[in-house]
PDB file of C-alpha atoms in Angstrom:
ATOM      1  CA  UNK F   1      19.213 -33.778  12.578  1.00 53.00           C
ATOM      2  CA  UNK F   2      22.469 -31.937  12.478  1.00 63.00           C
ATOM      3  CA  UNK F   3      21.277 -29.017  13.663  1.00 59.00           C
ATOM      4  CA  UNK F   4      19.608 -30.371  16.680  1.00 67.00           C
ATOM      5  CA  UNK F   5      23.340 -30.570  17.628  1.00 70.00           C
ATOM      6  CA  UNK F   6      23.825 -26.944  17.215  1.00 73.00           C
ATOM      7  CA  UNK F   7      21.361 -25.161  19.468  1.00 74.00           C
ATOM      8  CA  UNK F   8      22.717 -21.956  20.985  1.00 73.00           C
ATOM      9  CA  UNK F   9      20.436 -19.794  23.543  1.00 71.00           C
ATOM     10  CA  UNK F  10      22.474 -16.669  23.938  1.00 67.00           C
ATOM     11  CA  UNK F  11      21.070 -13.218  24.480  1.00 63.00           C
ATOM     12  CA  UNK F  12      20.447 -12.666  20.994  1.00 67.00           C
ATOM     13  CA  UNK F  13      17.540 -15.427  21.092  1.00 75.00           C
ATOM     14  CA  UNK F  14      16.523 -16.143  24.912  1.00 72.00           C
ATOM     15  CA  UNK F  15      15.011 -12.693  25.651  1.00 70.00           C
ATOM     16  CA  UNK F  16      12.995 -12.691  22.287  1.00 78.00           C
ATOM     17  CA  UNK F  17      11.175 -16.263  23.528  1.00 79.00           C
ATOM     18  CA  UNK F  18       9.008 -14.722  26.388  1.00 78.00           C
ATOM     19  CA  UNK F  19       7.817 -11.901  23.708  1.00 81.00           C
ATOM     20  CA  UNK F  20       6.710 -15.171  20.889  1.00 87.00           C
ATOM     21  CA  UNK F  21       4.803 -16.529  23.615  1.00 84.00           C
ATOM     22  CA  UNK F  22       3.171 -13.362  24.884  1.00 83.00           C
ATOM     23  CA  UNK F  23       2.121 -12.672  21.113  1.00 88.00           C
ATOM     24  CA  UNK F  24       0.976 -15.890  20.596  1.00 89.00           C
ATOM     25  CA  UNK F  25      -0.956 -16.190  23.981  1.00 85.00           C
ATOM     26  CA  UNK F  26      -3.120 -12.959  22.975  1.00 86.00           C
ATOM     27  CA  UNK F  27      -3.641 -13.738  19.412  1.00 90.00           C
ATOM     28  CA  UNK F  28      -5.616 -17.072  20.656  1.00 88.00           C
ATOM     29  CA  UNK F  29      -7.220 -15.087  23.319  1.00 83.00           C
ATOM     30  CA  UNK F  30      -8.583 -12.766  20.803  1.00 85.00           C
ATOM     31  CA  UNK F  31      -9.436 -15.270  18.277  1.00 88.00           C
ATOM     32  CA  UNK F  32     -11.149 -17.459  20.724  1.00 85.00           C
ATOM     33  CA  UNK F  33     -12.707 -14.704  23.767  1.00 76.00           C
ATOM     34  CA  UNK F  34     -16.270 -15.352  24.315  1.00 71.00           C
ATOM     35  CA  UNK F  35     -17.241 -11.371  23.310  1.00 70.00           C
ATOM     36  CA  UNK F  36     -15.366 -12.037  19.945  1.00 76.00           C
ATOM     37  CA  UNK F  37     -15.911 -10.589  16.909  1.00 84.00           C
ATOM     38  CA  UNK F  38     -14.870  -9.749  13.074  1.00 89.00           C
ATOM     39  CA  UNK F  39     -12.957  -6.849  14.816  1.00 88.00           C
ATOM     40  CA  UNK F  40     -11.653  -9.278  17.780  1.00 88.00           C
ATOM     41  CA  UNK F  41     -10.737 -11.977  14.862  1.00 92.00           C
ATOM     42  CA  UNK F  42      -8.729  -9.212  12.423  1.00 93.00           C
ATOM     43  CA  UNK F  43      -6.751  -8.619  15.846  1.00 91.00           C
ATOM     44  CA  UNK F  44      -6.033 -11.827  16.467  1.00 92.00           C
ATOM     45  CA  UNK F  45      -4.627 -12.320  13.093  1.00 94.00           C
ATOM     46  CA  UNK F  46      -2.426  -9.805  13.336  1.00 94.00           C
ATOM     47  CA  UNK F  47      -0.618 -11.110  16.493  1.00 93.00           C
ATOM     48  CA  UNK F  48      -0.807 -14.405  14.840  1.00 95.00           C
ATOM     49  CA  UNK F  49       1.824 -12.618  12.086  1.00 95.00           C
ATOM     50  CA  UNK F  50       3.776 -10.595  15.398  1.00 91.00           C
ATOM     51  CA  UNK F  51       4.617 -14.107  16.966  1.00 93.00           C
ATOM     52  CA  UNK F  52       5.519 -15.512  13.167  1.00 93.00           C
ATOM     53  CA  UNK F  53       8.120 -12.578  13.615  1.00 90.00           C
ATOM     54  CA  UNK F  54       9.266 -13.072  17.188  1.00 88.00           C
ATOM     55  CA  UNK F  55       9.973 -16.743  16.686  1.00 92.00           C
ATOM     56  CA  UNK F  56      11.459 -16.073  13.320  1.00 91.00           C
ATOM     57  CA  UNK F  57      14.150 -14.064  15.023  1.00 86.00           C
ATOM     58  CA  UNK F  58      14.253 -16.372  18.222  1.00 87.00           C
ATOM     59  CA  UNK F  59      14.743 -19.470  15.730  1.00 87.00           C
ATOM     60  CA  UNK F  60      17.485 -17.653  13.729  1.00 85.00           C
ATOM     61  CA  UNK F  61      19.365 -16.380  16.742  1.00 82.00           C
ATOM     62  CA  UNK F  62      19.034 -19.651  18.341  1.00 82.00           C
ATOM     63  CA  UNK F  63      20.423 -22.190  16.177  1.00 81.00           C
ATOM     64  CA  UNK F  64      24.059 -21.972  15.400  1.00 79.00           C
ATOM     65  CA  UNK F  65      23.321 -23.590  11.753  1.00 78.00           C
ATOM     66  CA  UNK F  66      22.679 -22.474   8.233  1.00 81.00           C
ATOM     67  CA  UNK F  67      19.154 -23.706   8.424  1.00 84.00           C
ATOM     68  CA  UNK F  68      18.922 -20.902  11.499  1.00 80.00           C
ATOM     69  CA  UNK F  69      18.881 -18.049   8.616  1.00 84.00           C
ATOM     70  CA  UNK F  70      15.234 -19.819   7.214  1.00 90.00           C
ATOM     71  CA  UNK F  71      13.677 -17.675  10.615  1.00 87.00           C
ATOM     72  CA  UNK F  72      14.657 -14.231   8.772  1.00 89.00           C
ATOM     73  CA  UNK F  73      11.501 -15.874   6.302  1.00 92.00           C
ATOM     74  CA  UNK F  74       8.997 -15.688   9.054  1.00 92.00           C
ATOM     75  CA  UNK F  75       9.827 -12.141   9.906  1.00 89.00           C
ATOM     76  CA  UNK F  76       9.820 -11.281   6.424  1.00 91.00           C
ATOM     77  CA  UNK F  77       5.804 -12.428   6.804  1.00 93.00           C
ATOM     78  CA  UNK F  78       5.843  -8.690   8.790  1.00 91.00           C
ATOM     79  CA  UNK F  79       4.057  -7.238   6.223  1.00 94.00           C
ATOM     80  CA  UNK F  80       1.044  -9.136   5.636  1.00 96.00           C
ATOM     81  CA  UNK F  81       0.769  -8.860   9.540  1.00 95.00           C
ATOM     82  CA  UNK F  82       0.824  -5.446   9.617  1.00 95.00           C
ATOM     83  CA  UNK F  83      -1.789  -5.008   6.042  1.00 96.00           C
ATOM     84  CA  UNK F  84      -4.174  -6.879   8.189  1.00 96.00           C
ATOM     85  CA  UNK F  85      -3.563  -4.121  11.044  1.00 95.00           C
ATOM     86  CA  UNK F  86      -4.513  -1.658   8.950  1.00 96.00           C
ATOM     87  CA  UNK F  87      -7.536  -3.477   8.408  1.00 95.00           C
ATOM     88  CA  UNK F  88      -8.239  -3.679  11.785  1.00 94.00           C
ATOM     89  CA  UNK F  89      -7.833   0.299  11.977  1.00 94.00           C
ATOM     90  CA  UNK F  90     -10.610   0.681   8.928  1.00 95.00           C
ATOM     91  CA  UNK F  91     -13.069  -1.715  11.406  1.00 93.00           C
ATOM     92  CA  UNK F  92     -12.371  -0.718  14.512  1.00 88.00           C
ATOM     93  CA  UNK F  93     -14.424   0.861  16.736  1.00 84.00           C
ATOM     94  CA  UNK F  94     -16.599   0.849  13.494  1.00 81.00           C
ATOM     95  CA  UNK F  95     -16.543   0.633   9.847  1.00 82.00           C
ATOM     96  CA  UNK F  96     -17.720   3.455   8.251  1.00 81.00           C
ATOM     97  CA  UNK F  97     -15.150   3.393   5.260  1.00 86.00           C
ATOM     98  CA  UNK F  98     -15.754   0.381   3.332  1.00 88.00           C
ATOM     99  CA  UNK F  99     -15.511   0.914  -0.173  1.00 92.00           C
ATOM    100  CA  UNK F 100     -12.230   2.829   0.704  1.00 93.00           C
ATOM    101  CA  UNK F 101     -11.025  -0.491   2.929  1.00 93.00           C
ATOM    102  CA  UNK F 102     -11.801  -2.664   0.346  1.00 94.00           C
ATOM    103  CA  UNK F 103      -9.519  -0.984  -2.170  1.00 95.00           C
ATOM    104  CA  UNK F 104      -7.015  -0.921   0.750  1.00 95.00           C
ATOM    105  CA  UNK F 105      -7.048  -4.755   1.234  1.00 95.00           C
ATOM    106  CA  UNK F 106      -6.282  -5.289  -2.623  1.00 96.00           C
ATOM    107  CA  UNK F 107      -3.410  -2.870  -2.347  1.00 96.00           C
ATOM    108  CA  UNK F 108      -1.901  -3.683   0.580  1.00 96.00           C
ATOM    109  CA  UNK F 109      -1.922  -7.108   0.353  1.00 96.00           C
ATOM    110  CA  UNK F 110      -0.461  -7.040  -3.254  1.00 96.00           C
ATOM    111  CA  UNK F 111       2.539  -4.952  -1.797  1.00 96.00           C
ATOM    112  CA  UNK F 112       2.609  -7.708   0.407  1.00 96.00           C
ATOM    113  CA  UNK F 113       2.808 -10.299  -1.593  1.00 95.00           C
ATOM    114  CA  UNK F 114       5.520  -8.597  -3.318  1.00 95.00           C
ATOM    115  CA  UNK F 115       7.770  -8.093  -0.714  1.00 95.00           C
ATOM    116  CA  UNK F 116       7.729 -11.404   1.020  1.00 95.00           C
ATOM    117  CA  UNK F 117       8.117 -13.081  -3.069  1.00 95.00           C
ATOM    118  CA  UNK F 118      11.194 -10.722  -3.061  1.00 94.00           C
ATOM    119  CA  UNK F 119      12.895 -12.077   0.332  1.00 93.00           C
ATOM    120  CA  UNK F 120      12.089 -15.586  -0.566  1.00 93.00           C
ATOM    121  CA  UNK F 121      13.350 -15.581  -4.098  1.00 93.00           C
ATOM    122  CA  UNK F 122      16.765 -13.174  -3.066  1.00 92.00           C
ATOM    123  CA  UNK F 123      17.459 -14.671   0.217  1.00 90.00           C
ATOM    124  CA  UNK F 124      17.463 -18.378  -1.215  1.00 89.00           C
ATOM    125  CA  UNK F 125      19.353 -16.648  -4.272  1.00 89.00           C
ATOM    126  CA  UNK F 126      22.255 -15.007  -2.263  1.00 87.00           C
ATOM    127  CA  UNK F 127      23.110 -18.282  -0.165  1.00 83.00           C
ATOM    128  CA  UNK F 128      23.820 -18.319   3.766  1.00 83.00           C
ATOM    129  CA  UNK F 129      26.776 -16.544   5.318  1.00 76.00           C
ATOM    130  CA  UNK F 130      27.517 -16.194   9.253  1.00 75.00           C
ATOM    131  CA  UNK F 131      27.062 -13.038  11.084  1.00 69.00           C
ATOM    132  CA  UNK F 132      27.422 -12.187  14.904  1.00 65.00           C
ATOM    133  CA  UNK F 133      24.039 -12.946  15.989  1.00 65.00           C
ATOM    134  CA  UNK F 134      23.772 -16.562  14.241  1.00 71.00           C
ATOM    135  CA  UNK F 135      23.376 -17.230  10.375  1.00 78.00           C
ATOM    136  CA  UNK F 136      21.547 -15.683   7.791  1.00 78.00           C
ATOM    137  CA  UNK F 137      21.268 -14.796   4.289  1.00 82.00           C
ATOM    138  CA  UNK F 138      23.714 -12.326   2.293  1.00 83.00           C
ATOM    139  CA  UNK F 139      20.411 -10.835   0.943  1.00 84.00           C
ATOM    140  CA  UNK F 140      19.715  -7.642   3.459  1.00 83.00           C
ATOM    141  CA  UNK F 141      16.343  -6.773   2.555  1.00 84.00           C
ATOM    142  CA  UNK F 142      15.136  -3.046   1.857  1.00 85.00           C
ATOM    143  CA  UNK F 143      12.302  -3.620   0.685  1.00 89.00           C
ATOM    144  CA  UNK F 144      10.316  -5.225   3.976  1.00 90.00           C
ATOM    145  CA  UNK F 145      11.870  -2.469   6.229  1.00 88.00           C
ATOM    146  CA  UNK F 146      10.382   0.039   4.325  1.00 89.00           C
ATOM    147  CA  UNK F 147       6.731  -1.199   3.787  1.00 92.00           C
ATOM    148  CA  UNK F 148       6.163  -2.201   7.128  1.00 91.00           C
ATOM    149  CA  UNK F 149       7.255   1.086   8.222  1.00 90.00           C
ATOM    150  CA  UNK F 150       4.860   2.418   5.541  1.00 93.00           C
ATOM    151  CA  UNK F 151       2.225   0.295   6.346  1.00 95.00           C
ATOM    152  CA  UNK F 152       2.421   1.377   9.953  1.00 95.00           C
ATOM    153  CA  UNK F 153       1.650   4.859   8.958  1.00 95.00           C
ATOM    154  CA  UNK F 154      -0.825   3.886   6.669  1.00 96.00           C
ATOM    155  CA  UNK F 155      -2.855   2.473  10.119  1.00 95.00           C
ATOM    156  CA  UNK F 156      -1.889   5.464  11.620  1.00 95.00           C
ATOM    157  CA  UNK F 157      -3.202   8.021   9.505  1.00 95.00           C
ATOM    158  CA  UNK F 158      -6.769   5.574   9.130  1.00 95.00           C
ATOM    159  CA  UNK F 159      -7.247   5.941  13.373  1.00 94.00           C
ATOM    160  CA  UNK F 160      -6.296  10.020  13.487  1.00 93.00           C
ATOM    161  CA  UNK F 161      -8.774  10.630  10.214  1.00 92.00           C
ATOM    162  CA  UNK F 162     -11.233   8.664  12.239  1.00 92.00           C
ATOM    163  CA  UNK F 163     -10.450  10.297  15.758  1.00 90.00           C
ATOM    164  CA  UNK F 164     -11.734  13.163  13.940  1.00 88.00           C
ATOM    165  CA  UNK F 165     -14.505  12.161  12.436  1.00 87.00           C
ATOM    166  CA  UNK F 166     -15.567  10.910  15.473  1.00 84.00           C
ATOM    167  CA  UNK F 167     -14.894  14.084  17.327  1.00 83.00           C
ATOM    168  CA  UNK F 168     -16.538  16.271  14.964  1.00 82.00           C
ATOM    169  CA  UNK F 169     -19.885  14.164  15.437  1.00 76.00           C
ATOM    170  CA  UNK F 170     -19.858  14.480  18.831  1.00 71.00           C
ATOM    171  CA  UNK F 171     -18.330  18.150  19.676  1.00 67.00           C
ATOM    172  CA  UNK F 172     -20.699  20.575  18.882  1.00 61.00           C
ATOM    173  CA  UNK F 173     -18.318  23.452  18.262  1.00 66.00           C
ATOM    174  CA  UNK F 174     -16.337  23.808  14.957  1.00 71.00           C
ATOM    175  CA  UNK F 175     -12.673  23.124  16.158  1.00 72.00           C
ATOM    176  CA  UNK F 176      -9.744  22.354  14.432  1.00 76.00           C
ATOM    177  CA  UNK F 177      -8.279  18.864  13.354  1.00 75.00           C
ATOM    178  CA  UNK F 178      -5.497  19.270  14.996  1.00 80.00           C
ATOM    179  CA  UNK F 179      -7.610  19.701  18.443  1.00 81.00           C
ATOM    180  CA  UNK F 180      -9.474  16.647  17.867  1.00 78.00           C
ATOM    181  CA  UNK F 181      -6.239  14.661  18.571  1.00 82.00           C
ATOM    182  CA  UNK F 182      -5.505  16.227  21.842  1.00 82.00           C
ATOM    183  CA  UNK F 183      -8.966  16.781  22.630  1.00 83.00           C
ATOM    184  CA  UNK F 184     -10.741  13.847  20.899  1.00 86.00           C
ATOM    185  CA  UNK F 185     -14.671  13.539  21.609  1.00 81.00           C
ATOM    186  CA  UNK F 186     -16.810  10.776  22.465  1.00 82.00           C
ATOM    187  CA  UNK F 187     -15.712   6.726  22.864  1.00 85.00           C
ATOM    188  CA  UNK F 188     -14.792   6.137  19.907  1.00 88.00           C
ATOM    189  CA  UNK F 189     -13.149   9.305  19.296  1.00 88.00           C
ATOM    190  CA  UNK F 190     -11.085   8.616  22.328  1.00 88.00           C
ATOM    191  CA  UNK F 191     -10.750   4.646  21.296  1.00 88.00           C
ATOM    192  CA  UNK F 192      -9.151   5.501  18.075  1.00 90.00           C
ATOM    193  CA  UNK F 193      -6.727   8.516  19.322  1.00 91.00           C
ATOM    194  CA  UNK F 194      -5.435   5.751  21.609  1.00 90.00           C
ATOM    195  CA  UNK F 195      -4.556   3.083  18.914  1.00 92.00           C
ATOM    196  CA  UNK F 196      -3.027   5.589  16.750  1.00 93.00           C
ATOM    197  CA  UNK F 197      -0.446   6.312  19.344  1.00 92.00           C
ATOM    198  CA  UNK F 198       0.144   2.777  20.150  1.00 91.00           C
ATOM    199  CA  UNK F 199       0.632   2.028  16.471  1.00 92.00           C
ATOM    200  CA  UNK F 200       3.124   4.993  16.408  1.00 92.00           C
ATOM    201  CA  UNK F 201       5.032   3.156  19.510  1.00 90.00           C
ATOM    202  CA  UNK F 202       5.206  -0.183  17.977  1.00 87.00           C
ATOM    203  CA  UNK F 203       6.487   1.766  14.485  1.00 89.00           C
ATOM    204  CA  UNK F 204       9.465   3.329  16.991  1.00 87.00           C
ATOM    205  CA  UNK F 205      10.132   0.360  19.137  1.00 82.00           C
ATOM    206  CA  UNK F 206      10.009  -2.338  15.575  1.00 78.00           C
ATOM    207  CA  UNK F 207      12.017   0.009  13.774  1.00 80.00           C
ATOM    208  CA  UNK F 208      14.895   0.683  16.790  1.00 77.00           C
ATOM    209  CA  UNK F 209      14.859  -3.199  17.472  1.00 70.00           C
ATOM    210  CA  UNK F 210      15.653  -4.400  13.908  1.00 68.00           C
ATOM    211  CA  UNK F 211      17.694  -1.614  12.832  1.00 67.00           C
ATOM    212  CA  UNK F 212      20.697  -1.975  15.334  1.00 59.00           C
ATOM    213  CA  UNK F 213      21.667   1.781  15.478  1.00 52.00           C
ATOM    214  CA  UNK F 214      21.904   1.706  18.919  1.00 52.00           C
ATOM    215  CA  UNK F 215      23.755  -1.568  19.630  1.00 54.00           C
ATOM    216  CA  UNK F 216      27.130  -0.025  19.396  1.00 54.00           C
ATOM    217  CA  UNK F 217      26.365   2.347  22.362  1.00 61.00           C
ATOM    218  CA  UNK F 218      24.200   0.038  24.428  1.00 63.00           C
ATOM    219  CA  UNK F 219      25.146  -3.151  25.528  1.00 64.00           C
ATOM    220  CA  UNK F 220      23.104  -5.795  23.612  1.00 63.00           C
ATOM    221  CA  UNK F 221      21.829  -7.399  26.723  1.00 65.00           C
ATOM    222  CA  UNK F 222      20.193  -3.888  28.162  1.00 68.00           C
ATOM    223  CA  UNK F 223      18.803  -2.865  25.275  1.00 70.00           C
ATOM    224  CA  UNK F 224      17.106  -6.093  24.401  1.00 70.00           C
ATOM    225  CA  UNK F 225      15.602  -6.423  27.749  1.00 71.00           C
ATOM    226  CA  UNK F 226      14.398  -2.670  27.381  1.00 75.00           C
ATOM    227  CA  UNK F 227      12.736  -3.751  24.052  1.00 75.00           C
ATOM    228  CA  UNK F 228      10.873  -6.900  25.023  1.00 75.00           C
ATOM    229  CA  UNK F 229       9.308  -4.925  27.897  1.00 78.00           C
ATOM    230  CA  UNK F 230       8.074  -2.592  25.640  1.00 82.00           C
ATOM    231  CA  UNK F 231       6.862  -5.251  23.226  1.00 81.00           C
ATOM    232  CA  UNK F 232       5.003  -6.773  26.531  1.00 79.00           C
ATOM    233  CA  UNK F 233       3.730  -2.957  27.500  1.00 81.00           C
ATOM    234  CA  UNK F 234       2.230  -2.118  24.240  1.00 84.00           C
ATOM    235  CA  UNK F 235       0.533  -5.656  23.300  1.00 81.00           C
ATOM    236  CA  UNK F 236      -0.954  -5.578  27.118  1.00 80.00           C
ATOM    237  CA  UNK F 237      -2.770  -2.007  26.140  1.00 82.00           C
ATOM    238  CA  UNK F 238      -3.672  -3.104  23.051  1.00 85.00           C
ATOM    239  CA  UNK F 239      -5.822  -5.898  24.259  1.00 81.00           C
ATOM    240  CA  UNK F 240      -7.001  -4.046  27.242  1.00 80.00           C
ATOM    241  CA  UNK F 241      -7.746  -0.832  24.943  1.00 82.00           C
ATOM    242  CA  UNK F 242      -9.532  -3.110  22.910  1.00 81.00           C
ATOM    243  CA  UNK F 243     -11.584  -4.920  25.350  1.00 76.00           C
ATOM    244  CA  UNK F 244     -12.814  -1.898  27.034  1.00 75.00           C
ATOM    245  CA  UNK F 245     -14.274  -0.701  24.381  1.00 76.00           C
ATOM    246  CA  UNK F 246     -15.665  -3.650  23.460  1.00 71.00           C
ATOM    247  CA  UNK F 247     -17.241  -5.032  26.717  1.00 65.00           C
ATOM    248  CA  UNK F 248     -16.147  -2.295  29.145  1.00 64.00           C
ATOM    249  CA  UNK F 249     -13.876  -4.122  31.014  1.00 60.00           C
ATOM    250  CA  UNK F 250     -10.477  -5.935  31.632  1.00 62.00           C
ATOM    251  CA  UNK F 251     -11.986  -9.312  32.061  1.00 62.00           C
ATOM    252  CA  UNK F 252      -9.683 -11.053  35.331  1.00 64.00           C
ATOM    253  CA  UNK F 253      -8.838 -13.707  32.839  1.00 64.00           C
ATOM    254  CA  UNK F 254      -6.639 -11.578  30.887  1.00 64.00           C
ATOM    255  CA  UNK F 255      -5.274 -10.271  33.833  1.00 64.00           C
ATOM    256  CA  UNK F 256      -4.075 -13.228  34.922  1.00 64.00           C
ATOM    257  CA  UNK F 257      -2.764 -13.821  31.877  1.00 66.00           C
ATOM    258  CA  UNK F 258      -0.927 -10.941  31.921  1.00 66.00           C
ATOM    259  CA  UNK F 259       0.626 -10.938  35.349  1.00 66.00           C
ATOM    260  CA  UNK F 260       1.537 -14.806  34.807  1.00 67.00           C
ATOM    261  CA  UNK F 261       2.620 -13.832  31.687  1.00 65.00           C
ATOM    262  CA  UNK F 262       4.764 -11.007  33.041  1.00 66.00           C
ATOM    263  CA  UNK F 263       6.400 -12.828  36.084  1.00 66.00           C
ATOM    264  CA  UNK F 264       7.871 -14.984  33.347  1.00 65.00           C
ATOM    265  CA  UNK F 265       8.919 -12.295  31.275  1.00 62.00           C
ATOM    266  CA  UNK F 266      10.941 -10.843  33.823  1.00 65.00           C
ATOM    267  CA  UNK F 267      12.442 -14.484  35.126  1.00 65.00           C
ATOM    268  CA  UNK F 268      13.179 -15.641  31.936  1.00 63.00           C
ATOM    269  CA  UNK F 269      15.044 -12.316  31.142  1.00 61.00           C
ATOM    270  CA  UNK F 270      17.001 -12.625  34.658  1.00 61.00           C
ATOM    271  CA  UNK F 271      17.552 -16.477  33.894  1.00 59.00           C
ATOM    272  CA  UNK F 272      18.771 -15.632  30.558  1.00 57.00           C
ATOM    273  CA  UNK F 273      21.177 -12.863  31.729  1.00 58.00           C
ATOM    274  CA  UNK F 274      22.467 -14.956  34.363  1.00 55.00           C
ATOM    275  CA  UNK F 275      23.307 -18.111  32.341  1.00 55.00           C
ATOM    276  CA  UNK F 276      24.353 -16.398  29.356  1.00 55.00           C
ATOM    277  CA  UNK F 277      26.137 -13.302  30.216  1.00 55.00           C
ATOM    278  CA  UNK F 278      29.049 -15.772  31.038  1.00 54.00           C
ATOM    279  CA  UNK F 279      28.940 -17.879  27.684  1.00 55.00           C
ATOM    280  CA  UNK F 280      28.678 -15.035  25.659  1.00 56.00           C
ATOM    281  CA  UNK F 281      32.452 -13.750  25.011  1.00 56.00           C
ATOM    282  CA  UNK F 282      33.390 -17.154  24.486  1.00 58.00           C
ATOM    283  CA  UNK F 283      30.186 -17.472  21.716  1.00 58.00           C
ATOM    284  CA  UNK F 284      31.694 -14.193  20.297  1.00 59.00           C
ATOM    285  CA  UNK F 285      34.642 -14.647  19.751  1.00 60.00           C
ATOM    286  CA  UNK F 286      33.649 -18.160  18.101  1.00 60.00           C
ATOM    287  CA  UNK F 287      31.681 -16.280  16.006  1.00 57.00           C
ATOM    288  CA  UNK F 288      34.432 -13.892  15.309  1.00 61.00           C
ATOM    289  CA  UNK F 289      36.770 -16.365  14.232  1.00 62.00           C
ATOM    290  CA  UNK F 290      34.302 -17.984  12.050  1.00 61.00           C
ATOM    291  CA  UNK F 291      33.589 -14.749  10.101  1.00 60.00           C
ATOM    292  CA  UNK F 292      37.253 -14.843   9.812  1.00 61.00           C
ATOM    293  CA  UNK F 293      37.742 -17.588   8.031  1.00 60.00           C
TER     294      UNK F 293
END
């Protein structure tokens, strides 16, 4: 195929390849760990969606072709990746909100459906153009921005309401809600406090990432590496988070894992600066001249 021809790793694309696999690598782990579970499955499905979205962007950066913009489709899938999350926050530690997660499934994934429908029909609609980073569509979506960001807060809010909950059966003294987050009681209590702030961080680091508002002050190179890592750092704690709670331990397997998984990180992102930082001008101004014309 003629775009076989065209393959292009610069920085855009190379240092988003270790974070697909890292993704990927812990969505099987939790969908196929020996202490799984419907909590340990709903997790897994939602890294299943968060390597859809890596690779979307690695594919699209990647491939100096109009059939590159067809990986802004997969990370349009963000939202129905990020209902299931909020799943995951009505069921984990425990479910004690089901009538109230059931409505939120029906919602949520509605919403969904809506805004990856929208991409898909307005993206094939507008046609391909070339940008800086690769191709893509003319269509600049609103719409998925938003409700992820929304839906990220709607996971958010679930773990704080049930950090308190938790708290308040566990404290015997009548404090404030506002204590129960700093001070939250009991394992679960503590559990939930803890994904609620890693939600939070994902929200930040998502939202910097695909926004851009910091590319014209930071070269792209830095501030990609600085975003992978923290990709790495907050999928590592939510697995480990996780499995503590759930078995009480960081089994050595997933540490493993995770160092292996690390050491590559950091080689591929070295490997990529080194035999790309020198390719890069010239790809630029290619791509300059192209948006030109």
């Amino acid at each position: 195929m003629d775009f076989i021809q065209n393959i292009y790793f610069s920085t855009h694309s190379l240092g988003r390849f270790p974070v697909f696999i890292f993704s990927l690598v812990i969505a099987f782990y939790l969908l196929f760990h020996p202490a799984r579970s419907i909590q340990s499955f709903t997790a897994g499905l939602y890294f299943i969606f968060a390597s859809l979205f890596h690779f979307g962007f690695f594919f699209a950066h990647s491939i100096n072709h109009p059939i590159g913009a067809f990986g802004y489709y997969l990370t349009s899938l963000s939202t129905p990746g990020i209902a299931i999350l909020i799943q995951f926050a009505y069921i984990f530690p425990r479910d004690y909100m089901p009538k109230e997660r059931n409505i939120a499934l029906w919602i949520t994934g509605i919403i969904s459906f809506v805004t990856v429908l929208d991409y898909f029909y307005y993206a094939y609609q507008s046609g391909v153009g070339v940008f800086t980073a690769g191709y893509g569509s003319f269509y600049i979506s609103k719409l998925v921005p938003f409700t992820s960001v929304g839906f990220y807060l709607w996971s958010i809010v679930v773990f704080i309401r049930k950090t308190i909950y938790h708290s308040q059966t566990f404290h015997v003294e009548n404090k404030k809600s506002i204590y129960y987050i700093f001070y939250p009681g009991g394992k679960e209590a503590l559990t939930s406090r803890n994904f609620a702030l890693l939600n939070l961080f994902e929200l930040i680091n998502t939202s910097i990432l695909t926004s851009g508002l910091l590319y014209r002050n930071i070269p792209y190179i830095y501030f990609l590496t600085f975003m992978n890592i923290s990709f790495f750092a907050i999928n590592t704690f939510y697995v480990i988070l996780f499995l503590r709670y759930l078995i009480g331990s960081t089994p050595i397997s997933f540490k493993i894992i995770n160092f292996s998984l690390l050491s590559s990180l950091v080689l591929t992102i070295l490997a990529g600066n080194l035999l790309t930082v020198h390719s890069e001008k010239n790809f630029s101004s290619k791509r300059m001249q192209e948006i030109e014309t």
